mmCIF file of C-alpha atoms in Angstrom:
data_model
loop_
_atom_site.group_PDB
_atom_site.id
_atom_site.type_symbol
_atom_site.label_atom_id
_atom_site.label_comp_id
_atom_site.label_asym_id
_atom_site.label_seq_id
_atom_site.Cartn_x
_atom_site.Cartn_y
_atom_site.Cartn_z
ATOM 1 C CA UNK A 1248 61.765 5.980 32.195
ATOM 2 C CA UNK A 1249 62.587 2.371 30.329
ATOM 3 C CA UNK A 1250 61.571 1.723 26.986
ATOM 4 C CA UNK A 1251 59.339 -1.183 28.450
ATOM 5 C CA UNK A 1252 57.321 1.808 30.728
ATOM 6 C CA UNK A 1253 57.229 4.207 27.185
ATOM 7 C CA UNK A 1254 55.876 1.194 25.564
ATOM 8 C CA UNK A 1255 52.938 0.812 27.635
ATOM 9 C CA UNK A 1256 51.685 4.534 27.664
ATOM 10 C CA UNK A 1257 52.050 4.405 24.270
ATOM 11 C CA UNK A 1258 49.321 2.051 23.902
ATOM 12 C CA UNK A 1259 47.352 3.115 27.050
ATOM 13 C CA UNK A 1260 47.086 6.099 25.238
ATOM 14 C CA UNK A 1261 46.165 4.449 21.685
ATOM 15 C CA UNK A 1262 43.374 2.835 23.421
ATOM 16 C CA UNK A 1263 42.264 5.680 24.994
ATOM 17 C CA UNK A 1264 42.131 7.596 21.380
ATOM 18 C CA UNK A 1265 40.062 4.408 19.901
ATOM 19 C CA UNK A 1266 37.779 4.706 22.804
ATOM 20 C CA UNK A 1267 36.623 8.194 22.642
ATOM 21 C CA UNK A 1268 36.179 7.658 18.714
ATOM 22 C CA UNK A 1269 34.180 4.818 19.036
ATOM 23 C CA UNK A 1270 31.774 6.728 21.325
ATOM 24 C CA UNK A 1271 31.748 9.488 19.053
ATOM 25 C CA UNK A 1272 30.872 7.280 15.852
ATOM 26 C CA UNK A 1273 27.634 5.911 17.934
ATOM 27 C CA UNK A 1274 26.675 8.973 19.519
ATOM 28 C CA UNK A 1275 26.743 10.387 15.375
ATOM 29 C CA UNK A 1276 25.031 6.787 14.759
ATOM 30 C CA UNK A 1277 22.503 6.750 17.381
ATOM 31 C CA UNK A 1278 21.440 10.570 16.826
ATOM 32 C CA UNK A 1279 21.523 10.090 12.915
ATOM 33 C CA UNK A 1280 17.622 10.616 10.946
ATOM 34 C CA UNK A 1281 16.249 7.309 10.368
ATOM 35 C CA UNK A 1282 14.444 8.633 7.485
ATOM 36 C CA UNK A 1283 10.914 9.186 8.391
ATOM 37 C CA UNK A 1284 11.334 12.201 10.761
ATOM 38 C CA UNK A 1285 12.456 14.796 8.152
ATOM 39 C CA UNK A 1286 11.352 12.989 5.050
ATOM 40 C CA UNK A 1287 7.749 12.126 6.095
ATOM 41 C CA UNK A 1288 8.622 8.704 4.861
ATOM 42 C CA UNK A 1289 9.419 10.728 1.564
ATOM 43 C CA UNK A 1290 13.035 10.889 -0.594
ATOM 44 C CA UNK A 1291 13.919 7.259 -0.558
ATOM 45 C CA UNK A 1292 17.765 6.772 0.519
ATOM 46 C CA UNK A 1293 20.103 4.630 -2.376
ATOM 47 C CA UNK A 1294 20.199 1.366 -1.439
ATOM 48 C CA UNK A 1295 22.653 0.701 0.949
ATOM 49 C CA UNK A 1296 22.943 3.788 2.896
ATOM 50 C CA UNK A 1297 21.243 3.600 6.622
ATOM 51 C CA UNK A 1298 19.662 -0.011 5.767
ATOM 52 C CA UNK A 1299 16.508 -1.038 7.054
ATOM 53 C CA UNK A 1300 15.516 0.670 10.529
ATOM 54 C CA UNK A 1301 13.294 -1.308 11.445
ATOM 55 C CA UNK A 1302 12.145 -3.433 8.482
ATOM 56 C CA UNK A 1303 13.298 -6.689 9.809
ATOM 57 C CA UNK A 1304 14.205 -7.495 6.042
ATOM 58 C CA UNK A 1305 11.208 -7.590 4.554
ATOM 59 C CA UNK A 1306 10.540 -6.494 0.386
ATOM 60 C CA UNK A 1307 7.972 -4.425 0.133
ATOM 61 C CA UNK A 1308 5.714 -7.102 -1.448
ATOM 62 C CA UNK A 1309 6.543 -9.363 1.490
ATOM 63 C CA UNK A 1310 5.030 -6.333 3.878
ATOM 64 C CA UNK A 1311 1.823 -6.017 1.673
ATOM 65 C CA UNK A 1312 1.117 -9.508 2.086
ATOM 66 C CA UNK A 1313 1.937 -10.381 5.896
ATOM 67 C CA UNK A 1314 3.932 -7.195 7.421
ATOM 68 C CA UNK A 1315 3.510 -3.720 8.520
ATOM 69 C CA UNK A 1316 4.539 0.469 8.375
ATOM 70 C CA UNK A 1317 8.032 -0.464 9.444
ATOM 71 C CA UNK A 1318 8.762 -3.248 7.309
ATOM 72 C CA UNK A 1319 7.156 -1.715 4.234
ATOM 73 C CA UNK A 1320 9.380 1.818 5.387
ATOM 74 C CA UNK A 1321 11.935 -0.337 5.456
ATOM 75 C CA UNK A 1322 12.177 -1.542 2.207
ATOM 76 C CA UNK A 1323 11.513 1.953 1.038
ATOM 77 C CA UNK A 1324 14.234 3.446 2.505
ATOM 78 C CA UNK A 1325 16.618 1.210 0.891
ATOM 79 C CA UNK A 1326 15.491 2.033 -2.425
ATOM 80 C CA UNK A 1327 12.215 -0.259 -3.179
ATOM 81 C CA UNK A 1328 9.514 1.193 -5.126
ATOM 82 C CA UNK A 1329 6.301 1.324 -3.855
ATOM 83 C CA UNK A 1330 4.847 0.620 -7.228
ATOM 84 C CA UNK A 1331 6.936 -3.211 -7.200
ATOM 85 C CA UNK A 1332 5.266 -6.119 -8.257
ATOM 86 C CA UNK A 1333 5.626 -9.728 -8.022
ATOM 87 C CA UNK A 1334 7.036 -12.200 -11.137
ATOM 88 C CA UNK A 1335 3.024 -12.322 -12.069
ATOM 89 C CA UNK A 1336 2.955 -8.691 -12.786
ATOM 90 C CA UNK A 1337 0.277 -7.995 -9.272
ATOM 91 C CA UNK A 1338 1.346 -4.862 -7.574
ATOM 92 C CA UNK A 1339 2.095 -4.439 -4.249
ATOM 93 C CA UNK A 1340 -0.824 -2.196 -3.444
ATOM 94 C CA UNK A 1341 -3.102 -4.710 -5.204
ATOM 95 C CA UNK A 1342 -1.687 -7.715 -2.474
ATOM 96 C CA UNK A 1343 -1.996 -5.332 0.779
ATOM 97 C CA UNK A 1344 -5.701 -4.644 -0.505
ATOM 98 C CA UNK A 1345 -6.662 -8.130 -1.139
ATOM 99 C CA UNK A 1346 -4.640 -9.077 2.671
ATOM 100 C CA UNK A 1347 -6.942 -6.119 4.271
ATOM 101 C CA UNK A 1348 -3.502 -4.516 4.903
ATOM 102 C CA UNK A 1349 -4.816 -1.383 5.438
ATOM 103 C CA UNK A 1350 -2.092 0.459 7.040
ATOM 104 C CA UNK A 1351 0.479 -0.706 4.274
ATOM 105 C CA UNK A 1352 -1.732 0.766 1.920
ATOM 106 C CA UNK A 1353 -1.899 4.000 3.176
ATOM 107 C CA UNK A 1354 1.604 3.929 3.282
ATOM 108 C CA UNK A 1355 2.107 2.875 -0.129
ATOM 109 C CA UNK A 1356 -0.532 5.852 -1.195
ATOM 110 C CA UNK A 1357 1.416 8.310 0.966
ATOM 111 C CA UNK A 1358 4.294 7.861 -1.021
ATOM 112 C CA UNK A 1359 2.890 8.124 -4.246
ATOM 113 C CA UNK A 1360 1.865 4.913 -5.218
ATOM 114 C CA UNK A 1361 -0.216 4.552 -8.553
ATOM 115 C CA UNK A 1362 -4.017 3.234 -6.884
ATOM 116 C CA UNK A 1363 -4.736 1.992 -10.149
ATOM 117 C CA UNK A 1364 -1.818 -0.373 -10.644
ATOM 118 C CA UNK A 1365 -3.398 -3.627 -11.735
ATOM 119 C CA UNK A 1366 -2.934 -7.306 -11.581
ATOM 120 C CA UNK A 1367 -1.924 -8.142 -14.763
ATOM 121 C CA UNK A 1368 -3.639 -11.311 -15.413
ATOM 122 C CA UNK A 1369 -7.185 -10.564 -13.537
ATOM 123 C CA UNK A 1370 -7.108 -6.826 -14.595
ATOM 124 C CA UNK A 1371 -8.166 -6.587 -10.739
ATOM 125 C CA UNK A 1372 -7.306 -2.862 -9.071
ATOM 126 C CA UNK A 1373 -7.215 -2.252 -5.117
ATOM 127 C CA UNK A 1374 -10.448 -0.796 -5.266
ATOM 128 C CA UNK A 1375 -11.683 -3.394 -7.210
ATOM 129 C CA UNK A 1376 -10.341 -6.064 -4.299
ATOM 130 C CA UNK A 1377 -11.721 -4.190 -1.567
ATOM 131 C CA UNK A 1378 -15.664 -3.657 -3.578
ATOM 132 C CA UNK A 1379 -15.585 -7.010 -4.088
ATOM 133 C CA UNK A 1380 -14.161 -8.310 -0.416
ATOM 134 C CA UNK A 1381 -16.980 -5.302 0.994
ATOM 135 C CA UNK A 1382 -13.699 -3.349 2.661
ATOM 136 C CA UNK A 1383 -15.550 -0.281 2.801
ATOM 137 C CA UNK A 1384 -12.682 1.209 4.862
ATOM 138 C CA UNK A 1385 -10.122 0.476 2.036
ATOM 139 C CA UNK A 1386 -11.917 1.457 -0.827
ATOM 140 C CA UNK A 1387 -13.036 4.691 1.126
ATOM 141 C CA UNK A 1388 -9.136 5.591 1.609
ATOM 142 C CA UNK A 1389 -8.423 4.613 -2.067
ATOM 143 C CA UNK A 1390 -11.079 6.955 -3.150
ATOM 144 C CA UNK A 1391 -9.377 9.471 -1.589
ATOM 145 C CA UNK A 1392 -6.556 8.832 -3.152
ATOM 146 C CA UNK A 1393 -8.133 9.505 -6.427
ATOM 147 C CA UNK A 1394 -8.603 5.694 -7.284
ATOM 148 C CA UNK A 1395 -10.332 5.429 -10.668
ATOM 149 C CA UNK A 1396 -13.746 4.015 -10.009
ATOM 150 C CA UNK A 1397 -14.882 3.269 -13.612
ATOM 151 C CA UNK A 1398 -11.563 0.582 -14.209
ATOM 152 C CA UNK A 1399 -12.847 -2.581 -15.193
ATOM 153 C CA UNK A 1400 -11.370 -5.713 -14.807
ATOM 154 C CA UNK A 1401 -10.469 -9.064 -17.484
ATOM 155 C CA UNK A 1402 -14.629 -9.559 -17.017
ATOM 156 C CA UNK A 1403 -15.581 -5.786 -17.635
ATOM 157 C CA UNK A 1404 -16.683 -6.017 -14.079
ATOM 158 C CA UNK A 1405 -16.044 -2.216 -12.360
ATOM 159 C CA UNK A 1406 -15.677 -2.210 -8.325
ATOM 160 C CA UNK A 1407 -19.512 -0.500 -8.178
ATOM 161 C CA UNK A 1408 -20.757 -4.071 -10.253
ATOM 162 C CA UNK A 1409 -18.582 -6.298 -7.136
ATOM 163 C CA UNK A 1410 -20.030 -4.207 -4.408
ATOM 164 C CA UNK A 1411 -23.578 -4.466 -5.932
ATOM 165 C CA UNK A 1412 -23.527 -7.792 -6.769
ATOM 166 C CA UNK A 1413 -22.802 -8.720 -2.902
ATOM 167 C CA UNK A 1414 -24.722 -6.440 -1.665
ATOM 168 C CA UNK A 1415 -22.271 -4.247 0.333
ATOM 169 C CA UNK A 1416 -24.449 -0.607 0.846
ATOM 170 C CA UNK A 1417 -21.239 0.803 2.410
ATOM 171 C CA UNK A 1418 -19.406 0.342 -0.668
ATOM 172 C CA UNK A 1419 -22.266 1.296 -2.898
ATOM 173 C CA UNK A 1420 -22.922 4.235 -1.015
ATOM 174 C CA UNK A 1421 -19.089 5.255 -1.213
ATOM 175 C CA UNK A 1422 -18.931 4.298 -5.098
ATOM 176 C CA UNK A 1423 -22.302 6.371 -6.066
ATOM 177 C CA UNK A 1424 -20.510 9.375 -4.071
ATOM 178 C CA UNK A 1425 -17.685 9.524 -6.605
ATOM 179 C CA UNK A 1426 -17.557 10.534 -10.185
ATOM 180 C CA UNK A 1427 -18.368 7.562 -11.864
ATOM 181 C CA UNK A 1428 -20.578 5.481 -15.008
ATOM 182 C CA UNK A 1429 -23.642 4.113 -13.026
ATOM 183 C CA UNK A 1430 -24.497 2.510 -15.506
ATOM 184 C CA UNK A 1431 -21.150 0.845 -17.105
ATOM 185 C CA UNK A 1432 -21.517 -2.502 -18.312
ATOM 186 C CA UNK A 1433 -19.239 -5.815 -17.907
ATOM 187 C CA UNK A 1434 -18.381 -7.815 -20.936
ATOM 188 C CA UNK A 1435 -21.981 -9.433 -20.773
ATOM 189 C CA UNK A 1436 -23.487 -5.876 -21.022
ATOM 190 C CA UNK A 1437 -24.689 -5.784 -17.187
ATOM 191 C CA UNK A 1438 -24.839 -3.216 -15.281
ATOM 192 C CA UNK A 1439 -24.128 -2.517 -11.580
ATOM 193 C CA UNK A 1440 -28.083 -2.093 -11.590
ATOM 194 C CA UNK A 1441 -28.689 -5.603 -13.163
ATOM 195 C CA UNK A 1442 -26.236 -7.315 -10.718
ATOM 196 C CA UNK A 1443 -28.018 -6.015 -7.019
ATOM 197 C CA UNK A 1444 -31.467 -7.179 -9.069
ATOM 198 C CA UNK A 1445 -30.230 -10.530 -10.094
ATOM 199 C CA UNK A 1446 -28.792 -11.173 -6.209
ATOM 200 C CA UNK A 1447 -31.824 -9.866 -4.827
ATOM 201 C CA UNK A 1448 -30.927 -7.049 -3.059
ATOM 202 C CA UNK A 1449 -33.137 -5.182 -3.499
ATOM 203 C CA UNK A 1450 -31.975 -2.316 -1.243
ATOM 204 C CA UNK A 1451 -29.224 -1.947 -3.512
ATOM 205 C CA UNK A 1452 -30.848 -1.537 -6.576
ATOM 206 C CA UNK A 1453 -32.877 1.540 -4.782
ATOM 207 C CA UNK A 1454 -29.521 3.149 -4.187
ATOM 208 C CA UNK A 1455 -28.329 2.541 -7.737
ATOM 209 C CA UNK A 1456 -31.492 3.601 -9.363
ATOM 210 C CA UNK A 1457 -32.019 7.160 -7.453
ATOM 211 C CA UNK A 1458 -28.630 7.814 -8.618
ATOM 212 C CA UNK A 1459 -29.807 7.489 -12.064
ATOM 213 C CA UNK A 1460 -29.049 3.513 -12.527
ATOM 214 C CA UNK A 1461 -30.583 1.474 -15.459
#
């Protein structure tokens, strides 16, 4: 056999090597955790190991405002905290609340995320934005979630005062049902009470007052 002939199996059979390991490295690839299976979206990877699976690129304050799960998991996995907030000090869970980003949210709660992060200039909390927005479904989850209901905000206004003062009786009736001051006052020294009167709503004020409101 000529050294031309030797030549050519040679790298027939180099090819053939870099073949079968380049199926092997993507079947490893392809089979490999993408972090949400074992980790029940837990035990954020460093950054830079496995990337993004399907976060599209997205920050984790860019998925509270506008994205979804998989952007916000996205950003998680690669090392974001879920208690980030923007160069005006309002935390992520704070912007998903006031976008009605419920599912982000959750998400952000299911991995330990602080409910009573607050906006920094506004004092405003999650439950706060979703009392005064009358996003019964929010506030309900961020009740579960242990969400302090008695936090004011820069006014002294608590998320019971928003949801009274607009009337909201899904809120009110979710706010009375936790352990909170009825009858805590903003900085003008009104109460939740004084709010539903002053609006007129006069359903409201029953609520507040059988559950010992003054």
């Amino acid at each position: 056999m000529g050294h031309g002939t030797t030549g050519r199996f040679a790298l027939l059979f180099a090819a053939l090597i870099l073949f079968a390991g380049g199926q092997s490295h993507g079947q490893l690839t392809n089979s490999r955790d993408d972090g949400t299976a074992k980790r029940g979206y837990g035990d954020p990877l460093p950054a830079g190991q496995n990337g993004a699976p399907q976060g599209g690129g997205m920050t984790i304050l860019e998925a509270a405002a506008s994205g979804g799960v998989a952007e916000a998991r996205g950003a998680f996995l690669v090392g974001e905290s879920v208690n980030s907030r923007n160069r005006r000090g309002k935390p992520a869970i704070l912007i998903a609340a006031q976008s009605g980003n419920i599912a982000v949210v959750r998400f952000l709660l299911e991995n330990k995320a602080n409910p009573d992060l607050f906006d920094k200039s506004t004092g405003k909390t999650a439950l706060i934005t979703a009392a005064e927005q009358g996003d019964s479904n929010m506030l309900h989850m961020l009740l579960d979630h242990k969400a302090d209901p008695d936090h004011p905000d820069r006014q002294g206004e608590t998320a019971l005062i928003k949801a009274a003062r607009i009337g909201d009786q899904d809120s009110v009736t979710l706010l009375l049902g936790s352990a909170l001051n009825v009858n805590a006052t903003d900085y003008a020294g009104h109460t939740a009470l004084w709010h539903a009167q002053d609006t007129r709503h006069d359903r409201i004020a029953k609520l507040i007052q059988t559950a010992g409101g003054a």
